[in-house]
Amino acid sequence: MPGTDPHIETLEPWVSVGVRNTVPMAELSSVFGPTYEKVAAAAGEAGAQLVGPAYAEYFGMPTDTVDVEIGFGVDRVADVPGCTVTERPGGRAVVATHVGPYDKLEESYAELMPWLEMERVELTESMFEFYDSEPDEDPATTVTRLVFPLA
């Protein structure tokens, strides 16, 4: 599978700060920008530095709605009003890469799902998208990591 290159790797522990909401799928793309701005401002006011790329953690399979936490990694645990701060333990995960516009992510998931079934990996209840490219870069070269922590 040359497109997404799924493999298992070990993730380092990290601390996240984010906001979790259930959002209509049709409105999901409009929620990211304002939520990232809110989280970044709240983290900064709490004295935490943003670390690494922005993320979205998805809980369960999306339907007409999606249960998602949107946020950033931070350098330390801090009380960030209006946000959830989580100490992530790290561990093994399936990691794949999507290169291209966000509206083509479904194609990468469609390519990845048979691999997950074939490998018979046991996954946790949630998965992540890490947005390794800035959103204003060329959509054709945007890099999104798809991360499925193993149970």
N, CA, C and O atoms as a DFTB+ gen file, in Angstrom:
604 C
 N C O
     1  1       0.851      -1.182       0.000
     2  2       0.000       0.000       0.000
     3  2       0.894       1.242       0.000
     4  3       1.131       1.818       1.062
     5  1       1.392       1.668      -1.157
     6  2       2.351       2.763      -1.212
     7  2       1.751       4.120      -0.870
     8  3       2.490       5.016      -0.462
     9  1       0.456       4.308      -1.017
    10  2      -0.139       5.621      -0.783
    11  2      -0.076       6.074       0.658
    12  3       0.368       7.187       0.941
    13  1      -0.518       5.222       1.576
    14  2      -0.582       5.642       2.978
    15  2       0.543       5.058       3.821
    16  3       0.789       5.544       4.925
    17  1       1.230       4.029       3.337
    18  2       2.348       3.391       4.022
    19  2       2.037       3.054       5.483
    20  3       2.720       3.551       6.378
    21  1       1.026       2.224       5.745
    22  2       0.712       1.890       7.136
    23  2       1.807       1.039       7.769
    24  3       2.363       0.143       7.134
    25  1       2.102       1.334       9.019
    26  2       3.098       0.587       9.769
    27  2       2.826       0.781      11.259
    28  3       2.049       1.654      11.646
    29  1       3.452      -0.016      12.070
    30  2       3.302       0.116      13.517
    31  2       4.553       0.784      14.063
    32  3       5.674       0.403      13.725
    33  1       4.351       1.779      14.907
    34  2       5.481       2.441      15.557
    35  2       5.118       2.741      17.003
    36  3       3.955       2.659      17.399
    37  1       6.127       3.088      17.779
    38  2       5.918       3.424      19.182
    39  2       5.867       4.935      19.325
    40  3       6.788       5.639      18.910
    41  1       4.789       5.427      19.911
    42  2       4.609       6.858      20.139
    43  2       5.163       7.225      21.510
    44  3       5.044       6.457      22.464
    45  1       5.761       8.389      21.597
    46  2       6.262       8.899      22.873
    47  2       5.102       9.454      23.699
    48  3       4.109       9.908      23.130
    49  1       5.209       9.426      25.028
    50  2       4.186      10.077      25.858
    51  2       4.122      11.573      25.525
    52  3       5.122      12.180      25.141
    53  1       2.929      12.152      25.679
    54  2       2.760      13.572      25.400
    55  2       1.569      14.104      26.186
    56  3       0.762      13.335      26.709
    57  1       1.470      15.407      26.261
    58  2       0.364      16.075      26.946
    59  2      -0.431      16.838      25.905
    60  3       0.135      17.558      25.083
    61  1      -1.757      16.677      25.944
    62  2      -2.609      17.385      24.986
    63  2      -3.553      18.334      25.716
    64  3      -3.902      18.131      26.879
    65  1      -3.949      19.363      25.002
    66  2      -4.986      20.274      25.473
    67  2      -5.948      20.468      24.309
    68  3      -5.539      20.809      23.199
    69  1      -7.240      20.245      24.578
    70  2      -8.208      20.333      23.499
    71  2      -9.616      20.560      23.994
    72  3      -9.872      20.610      25.196
    73  1     -10.517      20.696      23.052
    74  2     -11.945      20.864      23.325
    75  2     -12.669      19.743      22.594
    76  3     -12.462      19.526      21.401
    77  1     -13.525      19.032      23.333
    78  2     -14.280      17.913      22.757
    79  2     -15.725      18.318      22.537
    80  3     -16.370      18.886      23.418
    81  1     -16.222      18.014      21.341
    82  2     -17.598      18.320      20.968
    83  2     -18.148      17.235      20.056
    84  3     -17.395      16.519      19.396
    85  1     -19.462      17.126      20.029
    86  2     -20.134      16.327      19.021
    87  2     -20.665      17.314      17.987
    88  3     -21.423      18.228      18.310
    89  1     -20.254      17.112      16.745
    90  2     -20.484      18.088      15.689
    91  2     -21.177      17.394      14.515
    92  3     -20.821      16.265      14.179
    93  1     -22.159      18.047      13.883
    94  2     -22.699      17.487      12.643
    95  2     -21.572      17.350      11.616
    96  3     -20.782      18.276      11.430
    97  1     -21.502      16.216      10.963
    98  2     -20.428      15.952      10.008
    99  2     -20.346      17.049       8.946
   100  3     -19.250      17.427       8.534
   101  1     -21.474      17.552       8.509
   102  2     -21.498      18.582       7.473
   103  2     -20.855      19.893       7.942
   104  3     -20.457      20.711       7.113
   105  1     -20.750      20.103       9.262
   106  2     -20.191      21.344       9.801
   107  2     -18.770      21.181      10.331
   108  3     -18.170      22.151      10.794
   109  1     -18.231      19.974      10.269
   110  2     -16.945      19.685      10.902
   111  2     -15.838      20.625      10.451
   112  3     -15.118      21.161      11.292
   113  1     -15.683      20.840       9.162
   114  2     -14.563      21.659       8.675
   115  2     -14.630      23.096       9.196
   116  3     -13.592      23.739       9.355
   117  1     -15.824      23.604       9.462
   118  2     -15.947      24.986       9.950
   119  2     -15.647      25.114      11.439
   120  3     -15.508      26.228      11.944
   121  1     -15.548      24.006      12.142
   122  2     -15.312      24.020      13.595
   123  2     -13.815      24.091      13.918
   124  3     -13.434      24.613      14.966
   125  1     -12.970      23.573      13.028
   126  2     -11.543      23.483      13.330
   127  2     -10.895      24.829      13.643
   128  3     -10.327      24.992      14.723
   129  1     -10.963      25.783      12.742
   130  2     -10.276      27.066      12.927
   131  2     -10.619      27.753      14.236
   132  3      -9.715      28.056      15.015
   133  1     -11.906      28.012      14.510
   134  2     -12.255      28.681      15.763
   135  2     -11.843      27.886      17.009
   136  3     -11.459      28.471      18.022
   137  1     -11.923      26.558      16.931
   138  2     -11.546      25.754      18.089
   139  2     -10.045      25.816      18.314
   140  3      -9.606      25.966      19.454
   141  1      -9.249      25.705      17.262
   142  2      -7.802      25.825      17.420
   143  2      -7.425      27.182      17.997
   144  3      -6.544      27.261      18.854
   145  1      -8.073      28.249      17.545
   146  2      -7.788      29.580      18.075
   147  2      -8.110      29.650      19.568
   148  3      -7.330      30.196      20.347
   149  1      -9.260      29.097      19.966
   150  2      -9.663      29.098      21.369
   151  2      -8.667      28.325      22.229
   152  3      -8.248      28.802      23.283
   153  1      -8.290      27.128      21.775
   154  2      -7.371      26.277      22.533
   155  2      -5.995      26.935      22.639
   156  3      -5.407      26.963      23.720
   157  1      -5.484      27.455      21.544
   158  2      -4.161      28.091      21.564
   159  2      -4.147      29.289      22.509
   160  3      -3.192      29.469      23.265
   161  1      -5.192      30.107      22.472
   162  2      -5.255      31.271      23.357
   163  2      -5.339      30.843      24.818
   164  3      -4.646      31.405      25.667
   165  1      -6.174      29.862      25.120
   166  2      -6.337      29.401      26.503
   167  2      -5.048      28.775      27.024
   168  3      -4.663      29.005      28.171
   169  1      -4.378      27.984      26.182
   170  2      -3.117      27.360      26.599
   171  2      -2.065      28.430      26.872
   172  3      -1.341      28.356      27.864
   173  1      -1.983      29.421      25.992
   174  2      -1.028      30.511      26.178
   175  2      -1.290      31.286      27.459
   176  3      -0.356      31.609      28.193
   177  1      -2.553      31.587      27.731
   178  2      -2.908      32.302      28.961
   179  2      -2.553      31.483      30.204
   180  3      -2.260      32.053      31.255
   181  1      -2.577      30.145      30.091
   182  2      -2.239      29.263      31.205
   183  2      -0.730      29.039      31.321
   184  3      -0.272      28.353      32.235
   185  1       0.039      29.613      30.401
   186  2       1.486      29.495      30.451
   187  2       2.044      28.256      29.786
   188  3       3.226      27.953      29.946
   189  1       1.224      27.533      29.044
   190  2       1.686      26.326      28.350
   191  2       2.120      26.690      26.933
   192  3       1.497      27.529      26.282
   193  1       3.180      26.060      26.465
   194  2       3.666      26.251      25.099
   195  2       3.099      25.147      24.215
   196  3       3.062      23.987      24.625
   197  1       2.658      25.492      23.009
   198  2       2.194      24.486      22.055
   199  2       3.394      23.699      21.540
   200  3       4.448      24.267      21.254
   201  1       3.217      22.379      21.425
   202  2       4.287      21.489      20.986
   203  2       3.731      20.587      19.890
   204  3       2.675      19.976      20.058
   205  1       4.429      20.506      18.791
   206  2       4.008      19.603      17.730
   207  2       2.828      20.128      16.947
   208  3       2.400      21.268      17.128
   209  1       2.310      19.286      16.076
   210  2       1.233      19.724      15.196
   211  2      -0.126      19.723      15.893
   212  3      -0.296      19.139      16.963
   213  1      -1.076      20.382      15.265
   214  2      -2.471      20.325      15.713
   215  2      -2.979      18.902      15.521
   216  3      -2.464      18.150      14.692
   217  1      -4.002      18.544      16.303
   218  2      -4.578      17.206      16.171
   219  2      -6.090      17.267      16.258
   220  3      -6.671      18.252      16.712
   221  1      -6.707      16.188      15.811
   222  2      -8.119      15.910      16.063
   223  2      -8.174      14.457      16.503
   224  3      -7.643      13.578      15.824
   225  1      -8.818      14.200      17.642
   226  2      -9.011      12.829      18.113
   227  2     -10.472      12.476      17.897
   228  3     -11.365      13.172      18.381
   229  1     -10.711      11.401      17.173
   230  2     -12.066      10.974      16.849
   231  2     -12.437       9.766      17.706
   232  3     -11.677       8.804      17.810
   233  1     -13.615       9.834      18.314
   234  2     -14.106       8.775      19.183
   235  2     -15.226       8.035      18.471
   236  3     -16.248       8.636      18.137
   237  1     -15.051       6.733      18.232
   238  2     -16.068       5.951      17.534
   239  2     -16.108       6.298      16.059
   240  3     -15.390       7.177      15.582
   241  1     -16.965       5.583      15.352
   242  2     -17.116       5.809      13.917
   243  2     -18.072       6.980      13.664
   244  3     -19.174       7.004      14.210
   245  1     -17.666       7.937      12.852
   246  2     -18.563       9.049      12.520
   247  2     -19.808       8.558      11.781
   248  3     -19.760       7.599      11.010
   249  1     -20.908       9.234      12.034
   250  2     -22.158       8.987      11.303
   251  2     -22.585      10.346      10.762
   252  3     -21.798      11.017      10.094
   253  1     -23.817      10.763      11.040
   254  2     -24.227      12.127      10.683
   255  2     -23.552      13.143      11.592
   256  3     -23.459      14.328      11.273
   257  1     -23.079      12.641      12.746
   258  2     -22.335      13.482      13.682
   259  2     -20.991      12.818      13.961
   260  3     -20.794      11.633      13.689
   261  1     -20.077      13.605      14.508
   262  2     -18.754      13.093      14.857
   263  2     -18.396      13.610      16.248
   264  3     -18.573      14.789      16.552
   265  1     -17.885      12.698      17.090
   266  2     -17.414      13.023      18.430
   267  2     -15.917      13.262      18.303
   268  3     -15.160      12.329      18.035
   269  1     -15.480      14.512      18.494
   270  2     -14.099      14.874      18.188
   271  2     -13.543      15.829      19.244
   272  3     -14.236      16.720      19.735
   273  1     -12.268      15.611      19.576
   274  2     -11.516      16.570      20.390
   275  2     -10.502      17.226      19.478
   276  3      -9.771      16.543      18.760
   277  1     -10.454      18.544      19.503
   278  2      -9.589      19.329      18.626
   279  2      -8.613      20.093      19.506
   280  3      -9.028      20.780      20.440
   281  1      -7.306      19.982      19.216
   282  2      -6.352      20.681      20.063
   283  2      -4.920      20.565      19.611
   284  3      -4.623      20.353      18.435
   285  1      -4.026      20.715      20.602
   286  2      -2.581      20.721      20.378
   287  2      -1.891      19.937      21.480
   288  3      -2.446      19.727      22.558
   289  1      -0.665      19.506      21.188
   290  2       0.217      19.046      22.241
   291  2       0.765      20.263      22.958
   292  3       0.921      21.326      22.357
   293  1       1.058      20.113      24.251
   294  2       1.643      21.202      25.033
   295  2       2.845      20.687      25.802
   296  3       3.031      19.480      25.957
   297  1       3.661      21.621      26.285
   298  2       4.911      21.254      26.939
   299  2       4.760      20.754      28.368
   300  3       5.703      20.190      28.923
   301  1       3.586      20.951      28.979
   302  2       3.413      20.520      30.360
   303  2       1.942      20.472      30.722
   304  3       1.099      21.044      30.031
   305  1       1.645      19.788      31.809
   306  2       0.283      19.766      32.337
   307  2       0.023      21.135      32.974
   308  3       0.826      21.613      33.776
   309  1      -1.080      21.748      32.621
   310  2      -1.453      23.048      33.174
   311  2      -2.974      23.105      33.266
   312  3      -3.670      22.400      32.537
   313  1      -3.481      23.934      34.150
   314  2      -4.921      24.142      34.240
   315  2      -5.297      25.111      33.119
   316  3      -4.967      26.296      33.174
   317  1      -5.984      24.598      32.112
   318  2      -6.356      25.414      30.957
   319  2      -7.872      25.531      30.952
   320  3      -8.558      24.603      30.526
   321  1      -8.411      26.661      31.420
   322  2      -9.869      26.829      31.511
   323  2     -10.574      26.597      30.176
   324  3     -10.138      27.083      29.133
   325  1     -11.676      25.842      30.232
   326  2     -12.480      25.570      29.053
   327  2     -11.932      24.462      28.170
   328  3     -12.498      24.181      27.114
   329  1     -10.830      23.821      28.586
   330  2     -10.193      22.784      27.782
   331  2      -9.957      21.539      28.629
   332  3      -9.935      21.592      29.859
   333  1      -9.784      20.434      27.943
   334  2      -9.408      19.180      28.583
   335  2      -7.909      18.996      28.404
   336  3      -7.394      19.069      27.289
   337  1      -7.216      18.758      29.509
   338  2      -5.776      18.491      29.459
   339  2      -5.591      17.014      29.770
   340  3      -6.089      16.524      30.783
   341  1      -4.870      16.298      28.896
   342  2      -4.712      14.855      29.042
   343  2      -3.242      14.471      28.946
   344  3      -2.541      14.886      28.024
   345  1      -2.787      13.681      29.898
   346  2      -1.449      13.098      29.815
   347  2      -1.569      11.812      29.001
   348  3      -2.188      10.847      29.449
   349  1      -0.991      11.798      27.832
   350  2      -1.067      10.653      26.923
   351  2       0.113       9.728      27.207
   352  3       1.256      10.183      27.250
   353  1      -0.149       8.429      27.402
   354  2       0.927       7.527      27.795
   355  2       1.871       7.101      26.680
   356  3       2.900       6.489      26.966
   357  1       1.574       7.392      25.454
   358  2       2.379       6.868      24.366
   359  2       2.023       5.404      24.151
   360  3       0.999       4.940      24.651
   361  1       2.834       4.688      23.432
   362  2       2.590       3.276      23.173
   363  2       2.558       2.985      21.687
   364  3       2.806       3.859      20.857
   365  1       2.250       1.747      21.371
   366  2       2.264       1.309      19.973
   367  2       0.995       1.752      19.252
   368  3      -0.092       1.791      19.829
   369  1       1.165       2.084      17.981
   370  2       0.046       2.554      17.166
   371  2       0.302       2.240      15.703
   372  3       1.447       2.146      15.259
   373  1      -0.785       2.079      14.965
   374  2      -0.693       2.022      13.509
   375  2      -0.644       3.470      13.032
   376  3      -1.469       4.296      13.422
   377  1       0.337       3.761      12.183
   378  2       0.506       5.113      11.656
   379  2       0.508       5.030      10.132
   380  3       1.207       4.206       9.542
   381  1      -0.277       5.890       9.515
   382  2      -0.321       5.985       8.059
   383  2      -0.248       7.466       7.686
   384  3      -0.480       8.339       8.522
   385  1       0.072       7.731       6.432
   386  2       0.233       9.121       6.001
   387  2      -0.678       9.412       4.818
   388  3      -0.739       8.656       3.848
   389  1      -1.382      10.531       4.930
   390  2      -2.193      11.038       3.822
   391  2      -1.493      12.282       3.293
   392  3      -1.192      13.202       4.054
   393  1      -1.238      12.309       2.002
   394  2      -0.690      13.503       1.364
   395  2      -1.730      13.990       0.370
   396  3      -2.111      13.278      -0.559
   397  1      -2.180      15.215       0.585
   398  2      -3.182      15.783      -0.298
   399  2      -4.200      16.577       0.497
   400  3      -4.075      16.711       1.714
   401  1      -5.203      17.101      -0.182
   402  2      -6.196      17.943       0.478
   403  2      -7.024      17.162       1.502
   404  3      -7.202      15.949       1.393
   405  1      -7.519      17.893       2.490
   406  2      -8.333      17.283       3.540
   407  2      -9.582      16.610       2.970
   408  3     -10.027      15.587       3.491
   409  1     -10.147      17.175       1.908
   410  2     -11.375      16.589       1.368
   411  2     -11.124      15.256       0.655
   412  3     -12.065      14.625       0.173
   413  1      -9.868      14.828       0.588
   414  2      -9.526      13.520       0.009
   415  2      -9.112      12.517       1.092
   416  3      -8.682      11.410       0.769
   417  1      -9.237      12.889       2.370
   418  2      -8.864      11.976       3.453
   419  2      -9.630      10.659       3.392
   420  3      -9.084       9.609       3.733
   421  1     -10.885      10.705       2.962
   422  2     -11.693       9.484       2.866
   423  2     -11.021       8.434       1.993
   424  3     -11.126       7.238       2.266
   425  1     -10.335       8.871       0.949
   426  2      -9.650       7.931       0.063
   427  2      -8.529       7.200       0.801
   428  3      -8.322       6.004       0.598
   429  1      -7.810       7.922       1.653
   430  2      -6.742       7.283       2.420
   431  2      -7.311       6.325       3.457
   432  3      -6.750       5.254       3.685
   433  1      -8.420       6.702       4.088
   434  2      -9.062       5.781       5.029
   435  2      -9.549       4.529       4.305
   436  3      -9.414       3.420       4.823
   437  1     -10.110       4.697       3.123
   438  2     -10.586       3.546       2.343
   439  2      -9.425       2.622       1.980
   440  3      -9.604       1.406       1.908
   441  1      -8.261       3.174       1.756
   442  2      -7.074       2.390       1.444
   443  2      -6.533       1.699       2.705
   444  3      -6.035       0.575       2.636
   445  1      -6.634       2.367       3.837
   446  2      -6.072       1.866       5.090
   447  2      -6.918       0.790       5.759
   448  3      -6.362      -0.140       6.342
   449  1      -8.238       0.886       5.694
   450  2      -9.105      -0.034       6.434
   451  2      -8.877      -1.508       6.092
   452  3      -8.831      -2.327       7.010
   453  1      -8.734      -1.883       4.836
   454  2      -8.454      -3.298       4.551
   455  2      -7.134      -3.773       5.182
   456  3      -7.034      -4.920       5.616
   457  1      -6.131      -2.899       5.233
   458  2      -4.860      -3.253       5.859
   459  2      -5.058      -3.533       7.344
   460  3      -4.523      -4.506       7.875
   461  1      -5.837      -2.668       8.018
   462  2      -6.112      -2.877       9.444
   463  2      -6.806      -4.217       9.672
   464  3      -6.469      -4.940      10.610
   465  1      -7.777      -4.553       8.817
   466  2      -8.487      -5.828       8.942
   467  2      -7.556      -7.003       8.662
   468  3      -7.596      -8.004       9.378
   469  1      -6.727      -6.897       7.641
   470  2      -5.814      -7.967       7.279
   471  2      -4.795      -8.236       8.395
   472  3      -4.447      -9.385       8.664
   473  1      -4.327      -7.169       9.035
   474  2      -3.326      -7.298      10.095
   475  2      -3.947      -7.739      11.424
   476  3      -3.236      -8.134      12.348
   477  1      -5.277      -7.667      11.511
   478  2      -6.001      -8.069      12.724
   479  2      -5.469      -7.373      13.974
   480  3      -5.299      -8.002      15.018
   481  1      -5.214      -6.096      13.862
   482  2      -4.741      -5.325      15.012
   483  2      -5.927      -4.961      15.897
   484  3      -7.033      -4.729      15.409
   485  1      -5.683      -4.914      17.193
   486  2      -6.727      -4.530      18.138
   487  2      -6.529      -3.057      18.479
   488  3      -5.502      -2.663      19.031
   489  1      -7.536      -2.252      18.138
   490  2      -7.436      -0.805      18.285
   491  2      -8.171      -0.316      19.529
   492  3      -9.029      -1.014      20.069
   493  1      -7.827       0.887      19.977
   494  2      -8.548       1.528      21.068
   495  2      -9.837       2.145      20.518
   496  3     -10.151       1.996      19.337
   497  1     -10.566       2.828      21.374
   498  2     -11.848       3.425      21.002
   499  2     -11.713       4.715      20.190
   500  3     -12.706       5.225      19.671
   501  1     -10.497       5.243      20.078
   502  2     -10.341       6.509      19.358
   503  2      -9.135       6.435      18.433
   504  3      -8.305       5.531      18.533
   505  1      -9.059       7.411      17.527
   506  2      -7.918       7.550      16.628
   507  2      -7.649       9.031      16.417
   508  3      -8.491       9.879      16.714
   509  1      -6.469       9.325      15.902
   510  2      -6.034      10.712      15.744
   511  2      -5.722      11.031      14.287
   512  3      -5.330      10.166      13.503
   513  1      -5.911      12.298      13.959
   514  2      -5.313      12.892      12.777
   515  2      -4.375      13.970      13.289
   516  3      -4.795      14.853      14.037
   517  1      -3.104      13.908      12.894
   518  2      -2.135      14.953      13.216
   519  2      -1.871      15.718      11.930
   520  3      -1.529      15.129      10.905
   521  1      -2.030      17.031      11.992
   522  2      -1.924      17.878      10.810
   523  2      -0.507      18.434      10.732
   524  3      -0.211      19.497      11.277
   525  1       0.371      17.693      10.039
   526  2       1.792      18.003      10.003
   527  2       2.134      19.182       9.109
   528  3       3.257      19.684       9.166
   529  1       1.203      19.636       8.288
   530  2       1.407      20.804       7.422
   531  2       0.491      21.926       7.879
   532  3      -0.589      21.686       8.419
   533  1       0.933      23.138       7.657
   534  2       0.082      24.298       7.943
   535  2      -1.099      24.291       6.979
   536  3      -0.942      23.916       5.817
   537  1      -2.291      24.703       7.448
   538  2      -3.471      24.639       6.578
   539  2      -3.402      25.563       5.357
   540  3      -4.130      25.353       4.387
   541  1      -2.544      26.572       5.394
   542  2      -2.478      27.482       4.254
   543  2      -1.419      27.076       3.226
   544  3      -1.198      27.788       2.247
   545  1      -0.762      25.929       3.449
   546  2       0.189      25.430       2.464
   547  2      -0.577      24.859       1.269
   548  3      -1.806      24.800       1.286
   549  1       0.140      24.448       0.253
   550  2      -0.449      23.880      -0.952
   551  2      -1.259      22.631      -0.597
   552  3      -0.680      21.661      -0.108
   553  1      -2.579      22.618      -0.826
   554  2      -3.402      21.451      -0.476
   555  2      -2.904      20.147      -1.082
   556  3      -3.097      19.087      -0.485
   557  1      -2.273      20.193      -2.242
   558  2      -1.802      18.966      -2.889
   559  2      -0.657      18.317      -2.123
   560  3      -0.412      17.120      -2.268
   561  1       0.051      19.109      -1.299
   562  2       1.193      18.569      -0.562
   563  2       0.954      18.538       0.950
   564  3       1.882      18.272       1.715
   565  1      -0.265      18.803       1.383
   566  2      -0.593      18.781       2.807
   567  2      -0.392      17.368       3.356
   568  3      -0.805      16.389       2.735
   569  1       0.251      17.268       4.533
   570  2       0.534      15.982       5.157
   571  2      -0.293      15.827       6.426
   572  3      -0.244      16.669       7.322
   573  1      -1.056      14.735       6.488
   574  2      -1.860      14.388       7.653
   575  2      -1.486      12.973       8.074
   576  3      -1.560      12.040       7.275
   577  1      -1.079      12.818       9.345
   578  2      -0.806      11.471       9.874
   579  2      -2.070      10.904      10.482
   580  3      -2.747      11.571      11.264
   581  1      -2.384       9.677      10.123
   582  2      -3.530       8.950      10.657
   583  2      -2.962       7.968      11.685
   584  3      -2.159       7.100      11.343
   585  1      -3.382       8.111      12.946
   586  2      -2.777       7.338      14.031
   587  2      -3.860       6.593      14.785
   588  3      -4.784       7.192      15.335
   589  1      -3.727       5.259      14.802
   590  2      -4.670       4.376      15.482
   591  2      -3.929       3.688      16.625
   592  3      -3.223       2.708      16.386
   593  1      -4.069       4.176      17.870
   594  2      -3.408       3.506      18.990
   595  2      -3.876       2.067      19.137
   596  3      -5.056       1.767      18.956
   597  1      -2.936       1.170      19.471
   598  2      -3.252      -0.234      19.670
   599  2      -3.694      -0.479      21.112
   600  3      -3.170       0.121      22.051
   601  1      -4.667      -1.374      21.263
   602  2      -5.185      -1.701      22.602
   603  2      -4.189      -2.563      23.338
   604  3      -4.433      -2.948      24.482
